[in-house]
Amino acid sequence: MKNYLILTTILIAVTSISGCSEGSQVTVRPISKINYAPTSLVQTLTTTPSRPYIVIAHIHSSAPAGTPAAQVIAGIEKQAEKLGANAVIINNHSHKLPSKLIFNPSGGNYQNEPSQTVPDYSGIAIRWVSN
């Protein structure tokens, strides 16, 4: 009986921890074959810089509706830091979900659920080229 309680406790703990993993999903597609040392600060750009650079990776991040855009972009920046990027060029591919009319059976009324944005961003991790 004691072993059963220990096993049950472990299963409940593992199940509750795995349920908290819903968040941003980040994928990285390396371009450069060179491994750079991680950087501690990555510039976030929205346009192509005039300064010479090389592309080291393409990074994509998306999250469930309602997730703050800053959180999704931070995931891209963190991956760019790990790759040794000096900057990341961010592109916004987010889209809005329409508002919904939902029936509430407990009160017998309809509720309007406002539209939400599904954050979806891609980034090009770059490294500056010295002249």
PDB file of C-alpha atoms in Angstrom:
ATOM      1  CA  MET A   1       0.000   0.000   0.000  1.00  0.00           C
ATOM      2  CA  LYS A   2       2.851   2.388   0.836  1.00  0.00           C
ATOM      3  CA  ASN A   3       4.482   1.795  -2.583  1.00  0.00           C
ATOM      4  CA  TYR A   4       1.147   2.483  -4.268  1.00  0.00           C
ATOM      5  CA  LEU A   5       0.858   5.864  -2.520  1.00  0.00           C
ATOM      6  CA  ILE A   6       4.420   6.814  -3.479  1.00  0.00           C
ATOM      7  CA  LEU A   7       3.829   5.827  -7.119  1.00  0.00           C
ATOM      8  CA  THR A   8       0.541   7.736  -7.214  1.00  0.00           C
ATOM      9  CA  THR A   9       2.208  10.848  -5.768  1.00  0.00           C
ATOM     10  CA  ILE A  10       4.986  10.682  -8.365  1.00  0.00           C
ATOM     11  CA  LEU A  11       2.505  10.267 -11.229  1.00  0.00           C
ATOM     12  CA  ILE A  12       0.446  13.240 -10.046  1.00  0.00           C
ATOM     13  CA  ALA A  13       3.567  15.408  -9.753  1.00  0.00           C
ATOM     14  CA  VAL A  14       4.787  14.462 -13.249  1.00  0.00           C
ATOM     15  CA  THR A  15       1.354  15.061 -14.757  1.00  0.00           C
ATOM     16  CA  SER A  16       1.028  18.498 -13.153  1.00  0.00           C
ATOM     17  CA  ILE A  17       4.514  19.536 -14.272  1.00  0.00           C
ATOM     18  CA  SER A  18       3.945  18.435 -17.876  1.00  0.00           C
ATOM     19  CA  GLY A  19       0.681  20.394 -17.969  1.00  0.00           C
ATOM     20  CA  CYS A  20       2.594  23.637 -17.421  1.00  0.00           C
ATOM     21  CA  SER A  21       4.594  23.329 -20.615  1.00  0.00           C
ATOM     22  CA  GLU A  22       2.070  25.195 -22.766  1.00  0.00           C
ATOM     23  CA  GLY A  23       3.860  28.281 -24.030  1.00  0.00           C
ATOM     24  CA  SER A  24       6.029  29.544 -26.842  1.00  0.00           C
ATOM     25  CA  GLN A  25       7.429  27.021 -29.271  1.00  0.00           C
ATOM     26  CA  VAL A  26      10.753  28.040 -30.798  1.00  0.00           C
ATOM     27  CA  THR A  27      12.419  26.315 -33.749  1.00  0.00           C
ATOM     28  CA  VAL A  28      15.911  27.065 -35.013  1.00  0.00           C
ATOM     29  CA  ARG A  29      17.255  26.352 -38.491  1.00  0.00           C
ATOM     30  CA  PRO A  30      21.017  26.979 -38.535  1.00  0.00           C
ATOM     31  CA  ILE A  31      22.500  28.447 -41.729  1.00  0.00           C
ATOM     32  CA  SER A  32      26.135  28.971 -40.763  1.00  0.00           C
ATOM     33  CA  LYS A  33      28.401  25.978 -40.215  1.00  0.00           C
ATOM     34  CA  ILE A  34      30.527  28.034 -37.801  1.00  0.00           C
ATOM     35  CA  ASN A  35      29.773  27.782 -34.085  1.00  0.00           C
ATOM     36  CA  TYR A  36      30.070  31.176 -32.415  1.00  0.00           C
ATOM     37  CA  ALA A  37      30.436  31.856 -28.711  1.00  0.00           C
ATOM     38  CA  PRO A  38      27.137  32.888 -27.086  1.00  0.00           C
ATOM     39  CA  THR A  39      26.483  36.605 -26.798  1.00  0.00           C
ATOM     40  CA  SER A  40      24.932  38.425 -23.879  1.00  0.00           C
ATOM     41  CA  LEU A  41      23.134  41.159 -25.805  1.00  0.00           C
ATOM     42  CA  VAL A  42      21.226  40.846 -29.067  1.00  0.00           C
ATOM     43  CA  GLN A  43      19.831  43.874 -30.897  1.00  0.00           C
ATOM     44  CA  THR A  44      16.254  43.485 -32.098  1.00  0.00           C
ATOM     45  CA  LEU A  45      15.705  45.012 -35.533  1.00  0.00           C
ATOM     46  CA  THR A  46      12.585  45.365 -37.658  1.00  0.00           C
ATOM     47  CA  THR A  47      14.345  46.297 -40.894  1.00  0.00           C
ATOM     48  CA  THR A  48      17.406  45.056 -42.723  1.00  0.00           C
ATOM     49  CA  PRO A  49      20.499  46.887 -41.442  1.00  0.00           C
ATOM     50  CA  SER A  50      22.804  48.827 -43.770  1.00  0.00           C
ATOM     51  CA  ARG A  51      25.844  47.470 -41.937  1.00  0.00           C
ATOM     52  CA  PRO A  52      27.419  44.285 -43.430  1.00  0.00           C
ATOM     53  CA  TYR A  53      26.366  41.016 -41.770  1.00  0.00           C
ATOM     54  CA  ILE A  54      26.105  37.281 -42.258  1.00  0.00           C
ATOM     55  CA  VAL A  55      23.040  35.169 -41.547  1.00  0.00           C
ATOM     56  CA  ILE A  56      23.689  32.448 -38.996  1.00  0.00           C
ATOM     57  CA  ALA A  57      20.164  31.052 -38.451  1.00  0.00           C
ATOM     58  CA  HIS A  58      16.448  31.365 -39.058  1.00  0.00           C
ATOM     59  CA  ILE A  59      14.382  31.265 -35.878  1.00  0.00           C
ATOM     60  CA  HIS A  60      10.610  30.863 -35.615  1.00  0.00           C
ATOM     61  CA  SER A  61       8.450  31.260 -32.519  1.00  0.00           C
ATOM     62  CA  SER A  62       4.711  30.990 -31.990  1.00  0.00           C
ATOM     63  CA  ALA A  63       2.468  30.705 -28.949  1.00  0.00           C
ATOM     64  CA  PRO A  64      -1.202  30.263 -28.007  1.00  0.00           C
ATOM     65  CA  ALA A  65      -3.638  33.137 -28.493  1.00  0.00           C
ATOM     66  CA  GLY A  66      -3.341  35.826 -25.858  1.00  0.00           C
ATOM     67  CA  THR A  67       0.363  35.272 -25.177  1.00  0.00           C
ATOM     68  CA  PRO A  68       2.181  38.627 -25.049  1.00  0.00           C
ATOM     69  CA  ALA A  69       4.228  39.374 -28.187  1.00  0.00           C
ATOM     70  CA  ALA A  70       7.172  40.429 -26.007  1.00  0.00           C
ATOM     71  CA  GLN A  71       7.327  36.926 -24.532  1.00  0.00           C
ATOM     72  CA  VAL A  72       7.455  35.320 -27.983  1.00  0.00           C
ATOM     73  CA  ILE A  73      10.103  37.753 -29.243  1.00  0.00           C
ATOM     74  CA  ALA A  74      12.147  37.166 -26.073  1.00  0.00           C
ATOM     75  CA  GLY A  75      12.261  33.459 -26.985  1.00  0.00           C
ATOM     76  CA  ILE A  76      13.752  34.349 -30.378  1.00  0.00           C
ATOM     77  CA  GLU A  77      16.281  36.705 -28.771  1.00  0.00           C
ATOM     78  CA  LYS A  78      17.331  34.034 -26.270  1.00  0.00           C
ATOM     79  CA  GLN A  79      17.982  31.508 -29.049  1.00  0.00           C
ATOM     80  CA  ALA A  80      19.907  34.151 -31.031  1.00  0.00           C
ATOM     81  CA  GLU A  81      22.104  34.786 -27.979  1.00  0.00           C
ATOM     82  CA  LYS A  82      22.871  31.068 -27.702  1.00  0.00           C
ATOM     83  CA  LEU A  83      23.888  31.030 -31.384  1.00  0.00           C
ATOM     84  CA  GLY A  84      26.266  33.967 -30.938  1.00  0.00           C
ATOM     85  CA  ALA A  85      24.213  36.476 -32.922  1.00  0.00           C
ATOM     86  CA  ASN A  86      24.753  40.211 -32.603  1.00  0.00           C
ATOM     87  CA  ALA A  87      21.252  41.043 -33.813  1.00  0.00           C
ATOM     88  CA  VAL A  88      18.007  39.479 -34.961  1.00  0.00           C
ATOM     89  CA  ILE A  89      15.729  40.857 -37.681  1.00  0.00           C
ATOM     90  CA  ILE A  90      12.138  40.244 -36.509  1.00  0.00           C
ATOM     91  CA  ASN A  91       9.189  39.632 -38.846  1.00  0.00           C
ATOM     92  CA  ASN A  92       5.632  39.613 -37.514  1.00  0.00           C
ATOM     93  CA  HIS A  93       3.283  36.928 -38.940  1.00  0.00           C
ATOM     94  CA  SER A  94       0.693  37.162 -36.140  1.00  0.00           C
ATOM     95  CA  HIS A  95      -3.007  36.951 -36.894  1.00  0.00           C
ATOM     96  CA  LYS A  96      -6.220  37.762 -35.058  1.00  0.00           C
ATOM     97  CA  LEU A  97      -8.881  35.268 -34.149  1.00  0.00           C
ATOM     98  CA  PRO A  98     -12.411  36.639 -34.524  1.00  0.00           C
ATOM     99  CA  SER A  99     -14.556  37.287 -31.487  1.00  0.00           C
ATOM    100  CA  LYS A 100     -16.924  34.487 -30.472  1.00  0.00           C
ATOM    101  CA  LEU A 101     -20.401  34.341 -29.016  1.00  0.00           C
ATOM    102  CA  ILE A 102     -20.448  31.631 -26.333  1.00  0.00           C
ATOM    103  CA  PHE A 103     -23.490  30.245 -24.518  1.00  0.00           C
ATOM    104  CA  ASN A 104     -23.120  30.127 -20.737  1.00  0.00           C
ATOM    105  CA  PRO A 105     -25.353  27.255 -19.545  1.00  0.00           C
ATOM    106  CA  SER A 106     -25.096  28.221 -15.867  1.00  0.00           C
ATOM    107  CA  GLY A 107     -26.725  31.608 -16.415  1.00  0.00           C
ATOM    108  CA  GLY A 108     -28.545  30.888 -19.664  1.00  0.00           C
ATOM    109  CA  ASN A 109     -26.919  33.900 -21.305  1.00  0.00           C
ATOM    110  CA  TYR A 110     -24.594  34.434 -24.202  1.00  0.00           C
ATOM    111  CA  GLN A 111     -21.197  35.959 -23.603  1.00  0.00           C
ATOM    112  CA  ASN A 112     -19.027  37.745 -26.112  1.00  0.00           C
ATOM    113  CA  GLU A 113     -15.442  36.478 -26.077  1.00  0.00           C
ATOM    114  CA  PRO A 114     -13.247  39.238 -27.551  1.00  0.00           C
ATOM    115  CA  SER A 115     -10.900  38.610 -30.450  1.00  0.00           C
ATOM    116  CA  GLN A 116      -7.372  37.531 -29.568  1.00  0.00           C
ATOM    117  CA  THR A 117      -4.079  37.715 -31.374  1.00  0.00           C
ATOM    118  CA  VAL A 118      -2.104  34.541 -32.061  1.00  0.00           C
ATOM    119  CA  PRO A 119       1.554  35.633 -31.847  1.00  0.00           C
ATOM    120  CA  ASP A 120       3.718  34.224 -34.634  1.00  0.00           C
ATOM    121  CA  TYR A 121       7.172  35.684 -35.293  1.00  0.00           C
ATOM    122  CA  SER A 122      10.233  34.741 -37.275  1.00  0.00           C
ATOM    123  CA  GLY A 123      13.705  36.115 -36.894  1.00  0.00           C
ATOM    124  CA  ILE A 124      16.916  36.093 -38.869  1.00  0.00           C
ATOM    125  CA  ALA A 125      19.857  35.779 -36.490  1.00  0.00           C
ATOM    126  CA  ILE A 126      22.791  37.771 -37.860  1.00  0.00           C
ATOM    127  CA  ARG A 127      26.371  38.471 -36.951  1.00  0.00           C
ATOM    128  CA  TRP A 128      28.167  41.678 -37.894  1.00  0.00           C
ATOM    129  CA  VAL A 129      31.016  41.386 -40.387  1.00  0.00           C
ATOM    130  CA  SER A 130      34.071  43.491 -39.555  1.00  0.00           C
ATOM    131  CA  ASN A 131      35.338  45.734 -42.359  1.00  0.00           C
TER     132      ASN A 131
END
